[in-house]
Amino acid sequence: MSLNVDSADVAFTFKGGMLPMTVMELNSADPEHIRRQLASKLSQSPAFFQHTPVVLNVEKLDEPHLSLERICAVCRDHKLLPVAVRGGTEPVRQSAWALGLGWFAPVDESRAQMLKSVGSDSESTAPVALADANTAEEPAQAQDSNGAETTRLYRGTVRSGQQVSASGGDLVVIGAVNAGAEVLAAGSIHVYGALRGRALAGIHGNTQAGIYCRELAAELLSVAGNYKRLEDIDSQLLGAPAEVHFTQQQLEIKPLN
Amino acid sequence: MAKIIVVTSGKGGVGKTTSAAAISTGLALRGKKTVVIDFDVGLRNLDLIMGCERRVVYDLVNVIQGEAGLNQALIRDKRVENLFILPASQTRDKDALTQEGVAEVLDKLKEDFDYIMCDSPAGIERGAQLAMYFADEAIVVTNPEVSSVRDSDRILGLLASKTRRAEESSDPIKEHLLVTRYNPERVTSGDMLTLDDIREILAINLLGLIPESEAVLRASNQGVPVTHDISSDAGQAYSDTVSRLLGEDMPLRFHEMQRKGLLSRMFGGGRR
């Protein structure tokens, strides 16, 4: 979808998009500490460090003044490209902007903040926020192309070997998802039946997505890439209605009553 | 207009050919003109189960490749009127079958027969897909064990996507579940899946339940479809199955553990 700026001769159009993004959660503000860990990670999986864009999440840090510049330098040394900072105090935000980085509101406030940014026309809010801004302004159009709200309804049993996906929103299955089947959604997955196969919600990185089912027996559950296998699931939760969310940086499975 | 019914399962050894032979025989015994086609090119079995292996001259592949006429290849059953067998080739492989060729054979058979039973090979490859492609109905043969149920589930997925009815978006194939080799004792002891478990996972209409029976093995080795052995539990169960296929309402039998009587306990009489 596009926000048409003026008339015919447009140099560019704004597009909303949801991109998967690596978030680097900082537990330490010490650049040397970060450097040591990055060095060991680099030796483990060199393929990951190919000018990968990352968002630095500093929410967990309790320091008003970060040496953002040095942290960014350490990242670039290891072929990570910081593109934005999430969370932190006002000075952190100012220094992020000074370094040419975007700034995102902390996780809990982010939704409200993103919607606020619609009117404020701020440059700091990068693609993710823009997508939400569009949704807020033109909900009907947003459903068509960026599809964030397009729900797909599937009636019947999803059978072994079948894959049903909702790439633009939620997936609702009225029936069972059998072992060996796979259901995927950009948003949440609702199964009004037994979930015996694999369910992957938030495939474009939406950590707010959830999985809901009438009977949990899933081979694999995943929200925004964070997954649990059947073996990892508490056996007491199996065979009963359940909901799955990504909270506290891990996949939480609860009985659904 | 003839009905084309595929007997399929995904997994091998669950009783597809036995069921195709028994149900075809049952349909013919009720006066329906029936032909049963062996699609298992290269691993021909149906002729043995039907007891006509010594009378095979031409086969399905010969007909498709124009080396023989359909009437030359069709074998008339010796026991039942109205029953014909179209055997598979043992010397070719499944690539010898073409979709156009199969369509042509089925179209010709449709003019003459009430029921065309396609005995599918195991697996989900070409042979199995061609056997199911033109079907109006499908009998999915399942044993009470997890791997068989999963393979049947996979086949049901293919029936809903890789068949002519699916591709033309016409009425979907009518799917029937046939549970075979059901042993109520072993179900009760937890060695086998229960009928309810199978029905819950596959979620299709139950056509019949065939108990594990010595009569089946005997029938296979003698080349007499078990439907003829009307005194046996399996023979009766297949007869019930045929009735249901023809739309009759039959109560389910042989799914519960039988209490052994004093005599059979004393003399260890097995189930026949």
Coordinates of N, CA, C and O in Angstrom, one line a residue, chain B residues 17-140:
Chain B
T17 N -5.4 -54.9 -1.0 CA -5.8 -55.8 -2.0 C -6.8 -56.8 -1.5 O -7.8 -57.1 -2.2
T18 N -6.6 -57.3 -0.3 CA -7.6 -58.2 0.3 C -9.0 -57.5 0.4 O -10.0 -58.1 0.0
S19 N -9.0 -56.2 0.7 CA -10.3 -55.4 0.8 C -10.9 -55.2 -0.6 O -12.1 -55.3 -0.7
A20 N -10.0 -54.8 -1.5 CA -10.5 -54.6 -2.9 C -11.1 -55.9 -3.4 O -12.2 -55.8 -4.0
A21 N -10.5 -57.0 -3.2 CA -11.0 -58.3 -3.7 C -12.3 -58.6 -3.0 O -13.3 -59.0 -3.6
A22 N -12.3 -58.5 -1.6 CA -13.5 -58.9 -0.9 C -14.7 -58.0 -1.2 O -15.8 -58.5 -1.3
I23 N -14.5 -56.7 -1.3 CA -15.6 -55.8 -1.5 C -16.1 -55.9 -3.0 O -17.3 -55.9 -3.2
S24 N -15.2 -56.1 -3.9 CA -15.6 -56.3 -5.3 C -16.5 -57.6 -5.4 O -17.5 -57.6 -6.1
T25 N -16.0 -58.6 -4.7 CA -16.8 -59.9 -4.7 C -18.2 -59.7 -4.1 O -19.2 -60.1 -4.6
G26 N -18.2 -58.9 -3.0 CA -19.4 -58.6 -2.3 C -20.4 -57.9 -3.2 O -21.6 -58.2 -3.3
L27 N -19.9 -56.9 -4.0 CA -20.7 -56.1 -4.9 C -21.3 -57.0 -6.0 O -22.5 -56.9 -6.3
A28 N -20.4 -57.8 -6.5 CA -20.9 -58.7 -7.6 C -21.9 -59.7 -7.1 O -22.9 -60.0 -7.8
L29 N -21.7 -60.2 -5.9 CA -22.7 -61.1 -5.3 C -24.1 -60.5 -5.1 O -25.1 -61.1 -5.1
R30 N -24.1 -59.1 -5.0 CA -25.4 -58.4 -4.9 C -25.9 -58.0 -6.3 O -26.8 -57.2 -6.4
G31 N -25.3 -58.5 -7.3 CA -25.8 -58.3 -8.6 C -25.2 -57.1 -9.3 O -25.7 -56.7 -10.4
K32 N -24.2 -56.4 -8.7 CA -23.6 -55.2 -9.4 C -22.5 -55.7 -10.3 O -21.6 -56.5 -9.9
K33 N -22.5 -55.2 -11.5 CA -21.5 -55.6 -12.4 C -20.2 -54.8 -12.1 O -20.2 -53.6 -12.1
T34 N -19.2 -55.6 -11.7 CA -18.0 -54.9 -11.0 C -16.7 -55.4 -11.7 O -16.6 -56.6 -12.1
V35 N -15.8 -54.4 -11.9 CA -14.5 -54.8 -12.3 C -13.5 -54.3 -11.3 O -13.7 -53.2 -10.7
V36 N -12.5 -55.1 -11.0 CA -11.4 -54.6 -10.1 C -10.1 -54.6 -10.8 O -9.7 -55.5 -11.5
I37 N -9.5 -53.4 -10.7 CA -8.2 -53.2 -11.4 C -7.1 -53.1 -10.5 O -7.1 -52.4 -9.5
D38 N -6.0 -53.9 -10.8 CA -4.8 -53.8 -10.1 C -3.9 -52.7 -10.6 O -3.4 -52.8 -11.7
F39 N -3.7 -51.7 -9.8 CA -2.8 -50.6 -10.2 C -1.3 -50.8 -9.7 O -0.5 -50.0 -10.0
D40 N -1.1 -51.9 -9.1 CA 0.3 -52.1 -8.5 C 1.1 -52.8 -9.6 O 1.5 -53.9 -9.5
V41 N 1.5 -51.9 -10.6 CA 2.3 -52.4 -11.7 C 3.7 -52.8 -11.2 O 4.3 -52.0 -10.5
G42 N 4.1 -54.0 -11.4 CA 5.4 -54.4 -11.0 C 5.4 -55.3 -9.7 O 6.3 -56.1 -9.4
L43 N 4.3 -55.1 -9.0 CA 4.1 -56.0 -7.7 C 2.7 -56.5 -7.7 O 1.9 -56.2 -6.9
R44 N 2.4 -57.2 -8.8 CA 1.0 -57.7 -9.0 C 0.6 -58.7 -7.9 O 1.3 -59.7 -7.7
N45 N -0.5 -58.5 -7.3 CA -1.0 -59.4 -6.2 C -2.4 -59.8 -6.4 O -2.9 -60.8 -5.9
L46 N -3.2 -58.9 -6.9 CA -4.6 -59.0 -6.9 C -5.1 -60.4 -7.6 O -6.0 -61.0 -7.1
D47 N -4.3 -60.7 -8.6 CA -4.7 -62.0 -9.3 C -4.6 -63.2 -8.4 O -5.3 -64.1 -8.5
L48 N -3.6 -63.1 -7.5 CA -3.4 -64.2 -6.6 C -4.6 -64.3 -5.6 O -5.1 -65.3 -5.3
I49 N -4.9 -63.1 -5.0 CA -6.0 -63.0 -4.0 C -7.3 -63.5 -4.7 O -8.1 -64.1 -4.0
M50 N -7.5 -63.1 -6.0 CA -8.7 -63.5 -6.6 C -8.6 -64.9 -7.2 O -9.6 -65.4 -7.8
G51 N -7.5 -65.5 -7.1 CA -7.4 -66.9 -7.6 C -7.4 -67.0 -9.1 O -7.9 -68.1 -9.6
C52 N -6.9 -66.1 -9.8 CA -7.0 -66.1 -11.3 C -5.6 -66.0 -11.9 O -5.5 -65.6 -13.1
E53 N -4.6 -66.2 -11.1 CA -3.2 -66.0 -11.6 C -2.8 -66.8 -12.8 O -1.9 -66.4 -13.6
R54 N -3.5 -67.9 -13.0 CA -3.1 -68.8 -14.1 C -3.8 -68.4 -15.4 O -3.6 -69.0 -16.4
R55 N -4.7 -67.5 -15.3 CA -5.4 -67.1 -16.5 C -5.1 -65.7 -17.0 O -5.7 -65.2 -17.9
V56 N -4.0 -65.1 -16.5 CA -3.6 -63.8 -16.9 C -2.8 -64.0 -18.2 O -1.8 -64.7 -18.4
V57 N -3.3 -63.3 -19.3 CA -2.6 -63.2 -20.5 C -2.1 -61.8 -20.8 O -0.9 -61.5 -20.9
Y58 N -3.1 -60.9 -20.9 CA -2.8 -59.5 -21.1 C -3.1 -58.7 -19.8 O -3.8 -59.2 -18.9
D59 N -2.5 -57.5 -19.7 CA -2.7 -56.7 -18.4 C -3.0 -55.3 -18.8 O -3.0 -54.9 -19.9
L60 N -3.1 -54.5 -17.7 CA -3.5 -53.1 -17.8 C -2.5 -52.3 -18.7 O -2.9 -51.5 -19.5
V61 N -1.2 -52.6 -18.5 CA -0.2 -51.9 -19.3 C -0.3 -52.2 -20.8 O -0.2 -51.4 -21.7
N62 N -0.6 -53.5 -21.1 CA -0.8 -53.9 -22.5 C -2.0 -53.1 -23.1 O -1.9 -52.7 -24.3
V63 N -3.0 -53.0 -22.3 CA -4.2 -52.2 -22.8 C -3.9 -50.8 -23.1 O -4.2 -50.2 -24.1
I64 N -3.2 -50.2 -22.1 CA -2.9 -48.8 -22.2 C -1.9 -48.5 -23.4 O -2.1 -47.5 -24.1
Q65 N -1.0 -49.5 -23.6 CA -0.1 -49.3 -24.7 C -0.6 -49.8 -26.1 O 0.2 -49.8 -27.0
G66 N -1.9 -50.2 -26.1 CA -2.5 -50.6 -27.3 C -2.1 -52.0 -27.8 O -2.3 -52.3 -29.0
E67 N -1.4 -52.8 -27.0 CA -1.0 -54.1 -27.4 C -2.1 -55.2 -27.3 O -2.0 -56.3 -27.8
A68 N -3.2 -54.8 -26.6 CA -4.3 -55.7 -26.4 C -5.5 -54.9 -26.2 O -5.5 -53.8 -25.7
G69 N -6.7 -55.6 -26.6 CA -7.9 -54.9 -26.4 C -8.4 -55.1 -24.9 O -7.9 -56.0 -24.2
L70 N -9.3 -54.2 -24.5 CA -9.7 -54.3 -23.1 C -10.4 -55.7 -22.8 O -10.1 -56.3 -21.8
N71 N -11.2 -56.1 -23.8 CA -11.9 -57.4 -23.5 C -10.9 -58.6 -23.5 O -11.2 -59.6 -22.9
Q72 N -9.8 -58.5 -24.2 CA -8.8 -59.5 -24.1 C -8.1 -59.6 -22.7 O -7.7 -60.6 -22.2
A73 N -8.0 -58.4 -22.1 CA -7.3 -58.4 -20.8 C -8.2 -58.7 -19.6 O -7.7 -59.1 -18.6
L74 N -9.5 -58.4 -19.8 CA -10.4 -58.6 -18.6 C -10.5 -60.1 -18.4 O -10.8 -60.9 -19.3
I75 N -10.4 -60.5 -17.1 CA -10.6 -61.9 -16.7 C -11.9 -62.1 -16.0 O -12.2 -61.3 -15.0
R76 N -12.7 -63.0 -16.4 CA -14.0 -63.2 -15.8 C -13.8 -64.1 -14.6 O -13.1 -65.1 -14.6
D77 N -14.4 -63.7 -13.4 CA -14.2 -64.5 -12.2 C -15.0 -65.8 -12.4 O -16.1 -65.8 -12.9
K78 N -14.4 -66.9 -11.8 CA -15.0 -68.2 -12.0 C -16.2 -68.4 -11.0 O -17.0 -69.2 -11.3
R79 N -16.2 -67.7 -9.9 CA -17.1 -68.0 -8.8 C -18.4 -67.1 -8.9 O -19.5 -67.6 -8.6
V80 N -18.2 -65.9 -9.3 CA -19.3 -65.0 -9.3 C -19.5 -64.4 -10.7 O -18.6 -64.0 -11.3
E81 N -20.8 -64.4 -11.1 CA -21.1 -63.7 -12.3 C -20.9 -62.2 -12.1 O -20.9 -61.7 -11.0
N82 N -20.7 -61.4 -13.1 CA -20.7 -60.0 -13.0 C -19.4 -59.5 -12.4 O -19.2 -58.3 -12.2
L83 N -18.4 -60.3 -12.2 CA -17.1 -59.9 -11.6 C -16.0 -60.1 -12.6 O -15.8 -61.2 -13.1
F84 N -15.2 -59.0 -12.8 CA -14.1 -59.1 -13.7 C -12.8 -58.5 -13.1 O -12.9 -57.7 -12.2
I85 N -11.7 -59.0 -13.5 CA -10.4 -58.6 -13.0 C -9.6 -58.1 -14.1 O -9.5 -58.7 -15.2
L86 N -9.0 -56.9 -13.9 CA -8.0 -56.4 -14.8 C -6.7 -56.4 -14.1 O -6.4 -55.5 -13.3
P87 N -5.8 -57.3 -14.5 CA -4.6 -57.4 -13.7 C -3.5 -56.4 -14.1 O -3.6 -55.8 -15.1
A88 N -2.5 -56.3 -13.2 CA -1.4 -55.4 -13.5 C -0.3 -56.2 -14.2 O -0.3 -57.4 -14.2
S89 N 0.6 -55.4 -14.7 CA 1.8 -56.1 -15.3 C 2.8 -56.3 -14.3 O 3.0 -55.5 -13.4
Q90 N 3.4 -57.5 -14.3 CA 4.5 -57.8 -13.4 C 5.9 -57.4 -13.9 O 6.8 -57.2 -13.1
T91 N 6.0 -57.3 -15.2 CA 7.3 -57.0 -15.7 C 7.6 -55.6 -16.0 O 8.7 -55.2 -16.3
R92 N 6.6 -54.7 -15.9 CA 6.9 -53.3 -16.1 C 7.0 -52.6 -14.8 O 6.8 -53.2 -13.7
D93 N 7.2 -51.2 -14.9 CA 7.1 -50.5 -13.7 C 6.0 -49.4 -13.8 O 5.4 -49.3 -14.9
K94 N 5.8 -48.6 -12.8 CA 4.7 -47.7 -12.8 C 4.7 -46.6 -13.8 O 3.7 -46.0 -14.0
D95 N 5.9 -46.4 -14.3 CA 6.0 -45.3 -15.4 C 5.3 -45.7 -16.6 O 5.0 -44.9 -17.5
A96 N 5.0 -47.0 -16.8 CA 4.3 -47.5 -17.9 C 2.8 -47.0 -17.9 O 2.2 -47.0 -19.0
L97 N 2.3 -46.5 -16.8 CA 1.0 -46.0 -16.7 C 1.0 -44.5 -17.1 O 1.8 -43.7 -16.6
T98 N 0.0 -44.1 -17.9 CA -0.1 -42.7 -18.2 C -1.5 -42.2 -17.8 O -2.4 -43.1 -17.8
Q99 N -1.6 -41.0 -17.5 CA -2.9 -40.5 -17.1 C -3.9 -40.6 -18.2 O -5.1 -41.0 -18.0
E100 N -3.5 -40.3 -19.4 CA -4.4 -40.4 -20.6 C -4.9 -41.8 -20.8 O -6.0 -42.1 -21.1
G101 N -3.9 -42.7 -20.7 CA -4.2 -44.1 -20.9 C -5.2 -44.7 -19.9 O -6.1 -45.4 -20.2
V102 N -4.9 -44.3 -18.6 CA -5.8 -44.7 -17.5 C -7.2 -44.2 -17.8 O -8.2 -44.8 -17.6
A103 N -7.3 -42.9 -18.1 CA -8.6 -42.2 -18.4 C -9.3 -43.0 -19.5 O -10.5 -43.2 -19.4
E104 N -8.6 -43.4 -20.5 CA -9.2 -44.0 -21.6 C -9.8 -45.4 -21.2 O -11.0 -45.7 -21.5
V105 N -9.0 -46.2 -20.5 CA -9.5 -47.5 -20.0 C -10.7 -47.3 -19.1 O -11.7 -48.0 -19.2
L106 N -10.6 -46.3 -18.2 CA -11.8 -46.2 -17.2 C -13.0 -45.7 -18.0 O -14.1 -46.2 -17.7
D107 N -12.9 -44.8 -19.0 CA -14.0 -44.4 -19.8 C -14.7 -45.5 -20.5 O -15.9 -45.6 -20.5
K108 N -13.9 -46.5 -21.0 CA -14.5 -47.6 -21.7 C -15.2 -48.5 -20.7 O -16.3 -49.0 -20.9
L109 N -14.6 -48.7 -19.5 CA -15.2 -49.6 -18.5 C -16.5 -49.0 -18.0 O -17.4 -49.8 -17.6
K110 N -16.5 -47.7 -17.9 CA -17.7 -47.0 -17.4 C -19.0 -47.4 -18.2 O -20.1 -47.4 -17.6
E111 N -18.8 -47.6 -19.4 CA -20.0 -47.9 -20.3 C -20.6 -49.3 -19.9 O -21.8 -49.4 -20.0
D112 N -19.8 -50.2 -19.4 CA -20.3 -51.5 -19.1 C -20.6 -51.9 -17.7 O -21.3 -52.8 -17.4
F113 N -19.9 -51.2 -16.8 CA -19.9 -51.7 -15.4 C -20.6 -50.7 -14.4 O -20.8 -49.5 -14.7
D114 N -21.1 -51.3 -13.3 CA -21.7 -50.4 -12.2 C -20.6 -49.9 -11.3 O -20.7 -48.8 -10.8
Y115 N -19.6 -50.8 -11.0 CA -18.6 -50.4 -10.1 C -17.2 -50.7 -10.7 O -17.0 -51.8 -11.2
I116 N -16.3 -49.7 -10.5 CA -14.9 -49.9 -10.9 C -14.1 -49.7 -9.7 O -14.0 -48.6 -9.2
M117 N -13.5 -50.8 -9.2 CA -12.6 -50.7 -8.0 C -11.2 -50.6 -8.4 O -10.7 -51.5 -9.2
C118 N -10.5 -49.6 -8.0 CA -9.1 -49.5 -8.3 C -8.3 -49.8 -7.0 O -8.3 -49.2 -6.0
D119 N -7.5 -50.9 -7.2 CA -6.7 -51.3 -6.1 C -5.3 -50.6 -6.2 O -4.5 -50.9 -7.0
S120 N -5.1 -49.7 -5.3 CA -4.0 -48.8 -5.3 C -2.7 -49.5 -4.8 O -2.8 -50.3 -3.9
P121 N -1.5 -49.2 -5.3 CA -0.3 -49.6 -4.7 C -0.1 -48.8 -3.4 O -0.7 -47.7 -3.2
A122 N 0.8 -49.3 -2.6 CA 1.2 -48.5 -1.4 C 2.0 -47.3 -1.9 O 2.4 -47.2 -3.0
G123 N 2.2 -46.4 -0.9 CA 3.0 -45.2 -1.2 C 2.1 -44.0 -1.7 O 0.9 -44.1 -1.8
I124 N 2.8 -42.9 -2.1 CA 2.1 -41.8 -2.6 C 2.6 -41.3 -3.9 O 2.4 -40.2 -4.4
E125 N 3.3 -42.3 -4.6 CA 3.9 -41.9 -5.9 C 2.9 -42.1 -7.0 O 1.8 -42.4 -6.8
R126 N 3.5 -42.1 -8.2 CA 2.7 -42.1 -9.4 C 1.6 -43.1 -9.5 O 0.5 -42.8 -9.8
G127 N 2.0 -44.4 -9.1 CA 1.0 -45.5 -9.2 C -0.2 -45.2 -8.3 O -1.4 -45.3 -8.7
A128 N 0.1 -44.8 -7.1 CA -1.0 -44.5 -6.1 C -1.8 -43.3 -6.6 O -3.0 -43.2 -6.5
Q129 N -1.1 -42.3 -7.1 CA -1.8 -41.0 -7.6 C -2.7 -41.3 -8.8 O -3.8 -40.8 -8.9
L130 N -2.2 -42.2 -9.7 CA -3.1 -42.5 -10.8 C -4.3 -43.3 -10.4 O -5.4 -43.2 -11.0
A131 N -4.1 -44.2 -9.4 CA -5.2 -45.1 -9.0 C -6.3 -44.2 -8.4 O -7.5 -44.5 -8.5
M132 N -5.9 -43.1 -7.7 CA -6.9 -42.3 -7.1 C -7.4 -41.1 -7.9 O -8.5 -40.6 -7.7
Y133 N -6.7 -40.8 -9.0 CA -7.0 -39.6 -9.7 C -8.4 -39.4 -10.2 O -9.0 -38.4 -10.1
F134 N -9.0 -40.5 -10.8 CA -10.3 -40.4 -11.4 C -11.4 -40.9 -10.5 O -12.6 -41.0 -10.9
A135 N -11.1 -41.1 -9.2 CA -12.1 -41.8 -8.3 C -13.3 -40.8 -7.9 O -13.1 -39.6 -7.9
D136 N -14.4 -41.5 -7.7 CA -15.6 -40.8 -7.2 C -15.7 -41.0 -5.7 O -16.1 -40.1 -5.0
E137 N -15.2 -42.2 -5.3 CA -15.2 -42.5 -3.8 C -13.9 -43.1 -3.5 O -13.2 -43.7 -4.4
A138 N -13.5 -43.1 -2.2 CA -12.3 -43.7 -1.8 C -12.5 -44.5 -0.5 O -13.2 -44.0 0.4
I139 N -12.0 -45.7 -0.5 CA -12.0 -46.5 0.7 C -10.6 -46.4 1.3 O -9.6 -46.9 0.6
V140 N -10.4 -45.8 2.4 CA -9.1 -45.6 3.0 C -8.9 -46.8 4.1 O -9.6 -46.8 5.1

